[in-house]
């Protein structure tokens, strides 16, 4: 992972030369960028303004411009990286969407509220996590989001070898300490996601190792190459033997609301997502479709659709929600598992507590009794640290003009665990289990500002429609495997939904 200092240094310049042209300059992947984009939820506006800080050759900048339709300002202090990005953007027809600037990440000249999104993968260590978060806070527009990856300890007792390597160059902290630092800098933590091991090896260390084998340590054009090679070999060896002590993790952060974050009476995206102006980490308590909305007697997810009033969850709005003493905090270590026969009562109690009537609990029981709808292993629970089930997500068989698909819901969270990430954990576990089974398509009817974080998009884009009137943005689909054929036509729900 090359540094990005302001001034030239023989070893640093050799590190840049060693990494030039590699797919990644640190652990990462396009899949991780997409996952972080999914966790960030819908970006503000049709063409969100994105700052890619420490962009390197611009893999993330290119993806954000191409797939999220963003206008990206990409900054870095290594001009060859910026030249590489500019050339790549031009070749892909993205030249008008990406502006590459030679700037230091901690001394950015942009006016306050210039960006809807600030993005930084694998670069924040060059200026420090807290320094970056504090200096970037003013640049985010109301409703904006900061997505950053940071290297951190995964244990409170890392090995002596790992400490000896990292302490002199960049003292690491645990995820809990980083979350505390984010809150102290004026953010609340919406998501924390450790990068997969393949991002270290497949995308970074394997190509780097192949480059190391070909480079001459006595290269006269780069007098620091011998030291650069030794440092890279030491880093790879440390990861091989002590990699369980540390990891890269993505953070999705939202600025805590302040009076200045309200512009012309418009509250932040966080407040609009929850309907309460509080944390936005989890959806409000699920509700049925409001009276008068043409829809089935139950929305298959149990989540609100546009027009539904938000359900109160027992917390109060405040200008600084991260300072609320009764605020539920994001738990990043929920345990998830499939339901067993012993969980039937607990699942019924979760649904009964989450919804105003027992309708959803009855639907779950009816789905469980329907052999054409029920699929073992796709009813998932999230557990509290003491093993108590607190959230439930269910996927069952449906069809699209006769072709098999899955429908997500009901989904429910105990009121005491709402807005903690438990519901999201259960849903992601369910989607992962469905993907592992080789399923190709999941459908959901729910809030369009919540479910896109899991990758859902309007089903109409796939040529799929509901068998009832529903807002286009609320009827969503997720293709689990892009190579799997996606059927088109009308959804056929299980009988339990009464559609």
XYZ file of C-alpha atoms in Angstrom:
499
model
C 0.000 0.000 0.000
C 2.039 2.965 -1.215
C 2.012 6.210 0.723
C 0.996 9.477 -0.902
C 3.191 12.195 0.653
C 3.473 15.721 -0.683
C 7.194 15.548 -1.452
C 9.268 13.041 -3.463
C 11.264 10.388 -1.636
C 13.323 7.642 -3.353
C 11.638 4.773 -1.508
C 8.164 6.244 -1.931
C 8.779 6.892 -5.625
C 9.983 3.302 -5.967
C 6.808 2.062 -4.261
C 4.716 4.005 -6.748
C 6.719 2.499 -9.606
C 6.300 -0.981 -8.122
C 2.514 -0.559 -7.959
C 2.019 1.266 -11.261
C -0.322 -0.558 -13.586
C -1.505 -3.076 -10.975
C -5.282 -3.553 -10.716
C -5.277 -2.260 -7.116
C -2.822 -0.347 -4.934
C -4.245 -1.938 -1.777
C -6.906 -4.482 -0.778
C -10.120 -3.866 -2.688
C -12.231 -4.899 -5.669
C -14.989 -3.643 -7.907
C -17.300 -6.023 -6.038
C -16.435 -4.306 -2.757
C -17.038 -0.867 -4.264
C -20.457 -2.082 -5.406
C -21.194 -3.546 -1.969
C -20.292 -0.286 -0.266
C -22.441 1.564 -2.777
C -25.291 -0.789 -1.889
C -24.749 -0.199 1.838
C -24.734 3.568 1.280
C -28.276 3.350 -0.081
C -29.725 5.586 -2.805
C -27.404 8.492 -3.551
C -28.959 11.972 -3.517
C -30.105 13.402 -6.837
C -30.065 12.123 -10.408
C -26.390 12.992 -10.835
C -24.818 12.966 -7.329
C -21.707 15.031 -6.723
C -18.962 12.685 -5.496
C -15.513 13.445 -4.120
C -13.135 10.480 -4.484
C -10.376 11.330 -1.998
C -7.047 9.600 -2.591
C -8.398 8.151 -5.814
C -5.194 6.494 -7.074
C -5.728 5.302 -10.678
C -9.465 5.749 -10.108
C -11.097 2.308 -10.119
C -13.792 3.538 -7.717
C -14.195 6.862 -9.536
C -14.815 5.087 -12.833
C -17.358 2.719 -11.318
C -19.216 5.505 -9.498
C -19.407 7.596 -12.662
C -20.458 4.704 -14.870
C -22.812 2.731 -12.619
C -24.126 5.371 -10.204
C -24.290 8.190 -12.759
C -22.165 10.377 -10.495
C -20.174 13.482 -11.327
C -16.847 12.643 -9.695
C -14.106 14.964 -8.543
C -11.101 12.681 -8.003
C -8.124 13.973 -6.023
C -4.669 12.503 -5.447
C -1.120 13.847 -5.120
C 0.504 11.352 -7.503
C 0.099 12.822 -10.971
C 0.781 9.586 -12.913
C -2.264 8.029 -11.189
C -4.378 11.015 -12.200
C -3.100 10.793 -15.784
C -4.034 7.105 -15.830
C -7.521 7.919 -14.558
C -8.029 10.710 -17.093
C -7.055 8.400 -19.944
C -9.318 5.614 -18.704
C -12.254 8.006 -18.294
C -11.802 9.303 -21.834
C -11.590 5.803 -23.310
C -14.846 4.800 -21.571
C -16.736 7.936 -22.550
C -16.720 9.281 -18.988
C -14.478 12.282 -19.529
C -17.257 14.774 -18.832
C -18.230 13.051 -15.584
C -14.774 12.787 -13.972
C -12.490 15.665 -13.030
C -9.009 14.651 -11.792
C -7.182 17.141 -9.553
C -3.760 17.051 -7.902
C -4.681 17.898 -4.312
C -3.851 16.634 -0.835
C -6.770 14.905 0.870
C -6.472 16.951 4.063
C -6.197 20.333 2.337
C -9.115 20.489 -0.043
C -10.092 23.925 -1.426
C -13.766 23.240 -2.048
C -16.602 25.297 -0.490
C -18.769 23.900 2.288
C -21.508 21.437 1.230
C -19.878 20.844 -2.176
C -20.503 17.097 -2.325
C -23.349 14.661 -1.824
C -20.923 11.764 -1.343
C -17.321 11.560 -0.171
C -15.638 8.284 -1.113
C -12.206 7.027 -0.083
C -10.975 3.456 -0.489
C -7.579 2.410 0.838
C -6.220 5.939 1.201
C -7.371 7.461 4.486
C -4.312 6.111 6.330
C -2.152 8.655 4.504
C -3.668 11.502 6.537
C -5.261 9.606 9.440
C -8.832 8.454 10.018
C -9.833 11.211 12.450
C -8.097 13.962 10.466
C -9.885 12.943 7.301
C -13.319 12.664 8.903
C -13.074 16.032 10.632
C -11.727 17.916 7.612
C -14.286 16.372 5.230
C -17.351 16.948 7.432
C -17.884 20.506 6.169
C -17.773 19.371 2.522
C -20.856 17.149 2.772
C -24.174 18.589 1.685
C -27.250 17.985 3.866
C -28.290 14.367 3.472
C -24.812 13.407 2.268
C -22.878 10.236 3.029
C -19.226 9.409 3.647
C -17.916 5.996 2.567
C -14.395 5.123 3.658
C -12.290 2.002 4.134
C -9.868 1.795 7.042
C -7.372 -0.809 8.227
C -8.029 -1.888 11.814
C -7.346 -4.522 14.445
C -9.773 -7.421 14.561
C -8.650 -8.396 18.057
C -7.802 -6.623 21.291
C -4.654 -8.741 21.574
C -2.841 -8.642 18.219
C 0.410 -10.561 17.862
C 3.744 -8.987 18.676
C 4.749 -9.339 15.027
C 1.673 -7.489 13.771
C 2.170 -4.662 16.252
C 5.848 -4.404 15.393
C 4.942 -3.962 11.733
C 2.023 -1.542 12.033
C 2.760 0.574 15.118
C 5.715 2.484 13.582
C 3.924 3.270 10.304
C 0.228 3.558 11.165
C -1.051 2.596 14.647
C -4.253 0.634 14.133
C -7.406 0.725 16.247
C -10.308 -1.659 16.664
C -13.635 -1.159 14.900
C -15.162 -0.048 18.219
C -12.492 2.640 18.605
C -12.966 3.752 15.000
C -16.733 3.953 15.492
C -16.154 6.109 18.591
C -13.816 8.332 16.575
C -16.438 8.691 13.838
C -19.084 9.726 16.363
C -16.673 12.190 17.966
C -16.044 13.699 14.519
C -19.773 14.318 14.065
C -21.065 11.199 12.300
C -23.206 8.224 13.074
C -22.244 4.794 11.766
C -24.750 3.379 9.282
C -22.739 0.299 8.298
C -19.457 -1.491 8.949
C -18.352 -4.179 6.487
C -15.024 -6.085 6.598
C -13.510 -6.629 3.168
C -13.338 -10.276 2.028
C -9.984 -12.055 2.072
C -10.099 -12.304 -1.731
C -9.655 -8.507 -1.843
C -6.258 -8.971 -0.197
C -4.979 -11.895 -2.246
C -6.794 -12.218 -5.577
C -6.954 -8.493 -6.260
C -3.797 -7.179 -4.588
C -1.087 -9.425 -3.168
C -1.044 -12.039 -5.949
C -0.550 -9.452 -8.751
C 1.916 -7.571 -6.521
C 3.865 -10.763 -5.844
C 4.125 -11.458 -9.568
C 5.426 -7.922 -10.097
C 7.976 -8.314 -7.277
C 9.413 -11.410 -8.948
C 10.131 -9.448 -12.125
C 11.545 -6.213 -10.692
C 15.273 -5.545 -10.405
C 16.079 -4.363 -6.850
C 19.076 -2.464 -8.261
C 17.004 -0.592 -10.848
C 19.053 2.589 -11.469
C 15.931 4.555 -12.378
C 14.542 3.944 -8.879
C 17.303 3.984 -6.247
C 14.857 3.102 -3.483
C 13.559 -0.057 -5.166
C 15.478 -2.479 -2.943
C 13.824 -1.049 0.181
C 10.435 -0.897 -1.523
C 10.664 -4.574 -2.471
C 11.712 -5.582 1.045
C 8.794 -3.671 2.566
C 6.295 -5.233 0.137
C 7.602 -8.755 0.857
C 7.384 -8.110 4.606
C 3.805 -6.904 4.263
C 2.768 -9.987 2.283
C 4.508 -12.319 4.754
C 2.816 -10.620 7.699
C -0.600 -11.015 6.100
C 0.071 -14.683 5.393
C 1.024 -15.462 9.010
C -0.839 -12.888 11.090
C -3.642 -11.693 8.824
C -6.329 -12.693 11.332
C -5.137 -9.856 13.585
C -6.144 -7.038 11.235
C -8.401 -6.285 8.307
C -9.712 -3.565 6.055
C -13.310 -2.542 6.695
C -15.726 -0.225 4.948
C -17.622 2.399 6.933
C -20.792 4.151 5.788
C -21.111 7.350 7.809
C -23.754 10.067 7.915
C -23.169 13.485 9.441
C -25.121 13.992 12.642
C -27.807 16.575 11.943
C -27.218 20.168 12.983
C -29.389 23.257 12.434
C -27.177 24.205 9.462
C -27.996 20.886 7.806
C -31.530 22.071 7.050
C -31.795 24.028 3.819
C -35.043 25.727 2.768
C -36.955 23.500 5.159
C -35.608 20.263 3.654
C -34.342 17.815 6.224
C -31.550 15.372 5.612
C -31.945 12.147 3.671
C -31.581 10.319 6.978
C -34.658 11.953 8.430
C -36.702 11.369 5.299
C -35.710 7.723 5.254
C -36.884 6.981 8.787
C -39.712 9.454 9.081
C -38.504 10.405 12.558
C -35.307 12.383 12.044
C -33.400 10.052 14.347
C -30.812 7.479 13.353
C -31.917 5.885 10.107
C -29.942 2.709 10.770
C -33.050 0.532 10.565
C -36.455 1.064 9.045
C -39.363 2.012 11.314
C -41.520 -0.752 12.735
C -43.105 -2.401 9.672
C -46.700 -1.566 8.841
C -49.427 -2.780 6.526
C -50.208 -0.894 3.339
C -52.241 2.201 4.286
C -55.977 2.200 3.715
C -56.975 3.226 0.222
C -53.780 2.027 -1.445
C -54.588 -0.579 -4.137
C -52.390 -3.463 -2.985
C -52.639 -6.929 -1.471
C -54.010 -7.244 2.043
C -50.390 -7.506 3.156
C -47.263 -6.083 1.565
C -45.058 -9.163 1.200
C -42.186 -7.632 3.177
C -44.268 -6.064 5.895
C -42.313 -2.858 5.250
C -43.894 0.517 4.460
C -44.379 1.638 0.888
C -44.499 5.270 -0.247
C -47.372 7.086 1.378
C -47.360 5.019 4.539
C -46.918 7.050 7.721
C -43.792 6.149 9.633
C -44.284 4.218 12.834
C -42.775 5.718 15.990
C -40.048 3.639 17.540
C -39.651 5.228 20.931
C -36.732 7.575 20.245
C -36.957 11.328 19.919
C -35.635 13.585 17.203
C -32.708 15.770 18.127
C -30.281 17.993 16.304
C -27.432 15.751 17.461
C -28.804 12.187 17.495
C -25.354 10.720 18.140
C -25.504 12.327 21.594
C -28.868 10.832 22.603
C -28.431 8.684 25.700
C -31.305 6.403 24.677
C -30.197 6.002 21.086
C -29.671 2.426 19.936
C -26.233 1.992 18.394
C -25.249 0.011 15.331
C -24.257 -3.532 16.258
C -21.790 -4.771 13.666
C -21.506 -8.337 14.971
C -25.008 -9.778 14.800
C -25.058 -13.561 14.629
C -27.375 -14.907 11.940
C -28.576 -18.457 11.336
C -31.433 -20.390 9.726
C -34.476 -21.094 11.858
C -34.930 -24.471 13.538
C -38.070 -26.186 14.808
C -37.334 -24.727 18.233
C -37.588 -21.148 16.862
C -41.224 -21.194 15.704
C -42.567 -19.573 18.866
C -39.807 -16.935 18.973
C -40.439 -16.009 15.319
C -44.146 -15.663 15.986
C -43.387 -13.392 18.952
C -41.007 -11.219 16.864
C -43.672 -10.690 14.203
C -46.426 -10.089 16.747
C -44.308 -7.488 18.540
C -43.216 -5.745 15.326
C -46.664 -5.387 13.723
C -49.894 -3.860 15.048
C -51.869 -7.084 14.465
C -51.131 -10.792 14.318
C -51.639 -10.904 10.538
C -47.956 -11.190 9.630
C -47.310 -13.872 12.242
C -50.173 -15.860 10.735
C -48.753 -15.421 7.230
C -45.384 -16.785 8.343
C -47.088 -19.824 9.888
C -49.148 -20.355 6.715
C -46.037 -20.112 4.529
C -44.232 -22.622 6.738
C -47.112 -25.057 6.216
C -47.108 -24.608 2.427
C -44.656 -27.077 0.833
C -44.856 -25.226 -2.491
C -43.754 -21.955 -0.872
C -41.476 -22.940 2.014
C -37.746 -23.504 1.412
C -35.661 -24.880 4.265
C -32.728 -22.624 5.059
C -34.303 -19.373 3.815
C -35.940 -18.343 7.081
C -33.166 -16.425 8.842
C -32.774 -15.066 12.358
C -30.451 -12.445 13.819
C -29.508 -13.075 17.437
C -28.445 -10.779 20.243
C -25.111 -11.576 21.952
C -26.969 -13.686 24.533
C -28.517 -15.833 21.786
C -31.983 -14.272 21.892
C -33.597 -14.049 18.421
C -34.405 -10.407 17.712
C -34.984 -10.183 13.940
C -36.454 -12.427 11.262
C -36.292 -12.365 7.464
C -38.135 -14.851 5.273
C -37.738 -15.793 1.610
C -40.298 -18.119 0.041
C -41.045 -19.445 -3.405
C -43.017 -17.329 -5.832
C -43.140 -17.346 -9.621
C -42.951 -14.890 -12.493
C -45.224 -16.178 -15.264
C -44.444 -19.711 -14.117
C -40.680 -19.282 -13.681
C -39.387 -19.782 -10.103
C -38.287 -16.778 -8.063
C -38.237 -15.753 -4.402
C -40.228 -13.160 -2.483
C -38.726 -11.452 0.563
C -40.998 -11.039 3.577
C -42.458 -10.772 6.075
C -39.419 -9.227 7.759
C -39.676 -8.192 11.392
C -37.525 -6.839 14.242
C -38.335 -6.697 17.959
C -39.004 -3.054 18.914
C -36.083 -3.159 21.357
C -33.693 -4.048 18.508
C -34.998 -1.757 15.769
C -32.471 0.644 14.238
C -29.523 -1.458 15.351
C -28.750 -3.292 12.126
C -30.372 -6.563 13.238
C -33.002 -6.512 10.502
C -30.422 -5.710 7.832
C -28.236 -8.551 9.093
C -31.105 -11.037 8.824
C -32.017 -9.848 5.323
C -28.427 -10.031 4.083
C -28.057 -13.517 5.563
C -31.197 -14.574 3.727
C -29.981 -13.158 0.426
C -26.588 -14.814 0.884
C -28.276 -18.146 1.602
C -30.447 -17.791 -1.495
C -27.423 -16.959 -3.614
C -25.580 -20.000 -2.253
C -28.540 -22.186 -3.291
C -28.223 -20.955 -6.869
C -31.404 -18.859 -6.812
C -31.498 -16.181 -9.467
C -34.157 -13.622 -8.538
C -35.644 -12.065 -5.382
C -38.665 -9.742 -5.371
C -39.705 -7.320 -2.656
C -42.463 -4.767 -2.178
C -41.183 -2.158 0.227
C -39.718 1.257 0.821
C -37.575 2.427 -2.132
C -35.160 4.248 0.164
C -34.444 1.134 2.234
C -34.185 -1.936 0.030
C -31.781 -0.518 -2.600
C -29.053 -0.841 0.048
C -29.274 -4.602 -0.571
C -29.080 -4.159 -4.354
C -32.803 -4.015 -5.208
C -33.944 -1.909 -8.161
C -37.411 -1.346 -9.679
C -38.761 -4.647 -10.989
C -40.114 -2.859 -14.055
C -36.545 -2.603 -15.343
C -36.603 -6.393 -15.672
C -40.064 -6.431 -17.258
C -41.624 -7.733 -14.028
C -44.904 -6.399 -12.621
C -47.054 -7.008 -9.552
C -50.513 -8.589 -9.844
C -51.975 -5.463 -8.230
C -51.478 -1.702 -8.443
C -48.256 -0.704 -6.675
C -45.872 2.258 -6.985
C -43.219 1.418 -9.554
C -40.378 2.425 -7.230
C -41.731 0.193 -4.416
C -41.975 -3.044 -6.417
C -38.336 -4.104 -6.600
C -36.189 -6.988 -7.834
C -32.679 -8.222 -7.149
C -30.799 -10.445 -9.610
C -28.642 -12.656 -7.384
C -26.641 -14.051 -10.289
C -26.185 -11.814 -13.368
C -25.598 -14.940 -15.462
C -28.951 -16.432 -14.454
C -31.798 -15.761 -16.940
C -34.321 -13.307 -15.462
C -37.956 -14.090 -16.278
C -40.417 -11.391 -17.286
C -44.117 -11.101 -16.607
C -46.491 -10.991 -13.627
C -45.558 -12.125 -10.121
C -47.507 -15.058 -8.687
C -47.357 -14.909 -4.880
C -47.868 -17.831 -2.482
C -51.483 -18.339 -1.370
C -50.668 -17.153 2.170
C -50.466 -13.548 0.968
C -54.055 -13.625 -0.228
C -53.202 -11.948 -3.516
